[in-house]
Amino acid sequence: MPQPLRLASVNVNGIRAAYRKGMGDWLAQRDVDILALQEVRAETEHITELLGPEWNVLHDAATAKGRAGVAIASRRAANIHRVSFGADDFDSAGRWLEADFDIDGTLVTVVSTYVHSGAVDTPKQVEKYKFLDAMAERLPELAAHNPRSVVVGDLNVGHRTLDIKNWKGNVKNAGFLPEERAYFDRFLGAEGEEGYNQGAGFGWVDVHRRFHPDAPGPYTWWSQRGKAFDTDTGWRIDYQLATPELAAAAVSYAIDRASAYDTRWSDHAPVVVDYAL
């Protein structure tokens, strides 16, 4: 019986800073096959130098230096990768990276993505909606391209009230706006599913909710301010969204929350899923 494919995703909040704080120790112990990174904020040579020669690295940097940036590192090289996303006049650099992997004869498509954080009534929110519109266009295409596809990363939206500790205080803030959450209803609802999204959905699966269907959290991000981490006042904004066929192959799910505030190497926790292909 082959070993499951272990796919980990994390917003590193700057990979060089993360390594200074202990990311390498976590990675050395986690036996990851494919590692999706967001907010890398570094050059490709920095990533390859930190990860080491045993990793194959794909990297899409942001247009502005020191901002955003997504990467996929893997034990085996990808067959092909793509970064084209959204309208021609939309700058998605550093925010969407697709790669196709042949895993012992099974094609798996992995996307590392970093959705804009947004800010209500600002151009940043307009850009966020443009990105979510592009996702709404791309997700059905991805599923048609490969029924074993997964979109992972920092999506910067809490989908349900279960996904944010203080949801009542955030319904008017970017990250939990009804308009943002409606996109996730569409991404995740199945066609014809009554009472969820009126049958307009694409049928992708939030793998987290296969393992924690009705539990608050567990969360993946905590503000650096105050005692948010200590009191677990968090947000679940980091996802693995899989096509139904791949989601059905998920056999384990974990959020690698640090044991204490001072042992964190990012303000996000890695999301780690094993898929038995």
Coordinates of C-alpha atoms in Angstrom, one line a residue, residues 80 82 98 100 107 109 138 140-149:
I80 CA 4.0 21.6 -15.7
R82 CA 0.9 27.8 -14.7
E98 CA -0.8 26.0 -10.3
D100 CA 0.5 19.3 -12.1
L107 CA -2.3 13.3 -11.8
T109 CA -3.1 19.5 -9.5
R138 CA -11.1 29.3 -12.8
P140 CA -14.8 24.9 -12.8
E141 CA -12.0 25.0 -15.4
L142 CA -9.6 23.3 -12.9
A143 CA -12.1 20.6 -12.0
A144 CA -12.6 19.9 -15.7
H145 CA -8.8 19.9 -16.3
N146 CA -8.3 17.4 -13.5
P147 CA -10.9 15.8 -11.1
R148 CA -8.1 15.5 -8.5
S149 CA -7.3 19.2 -7.9

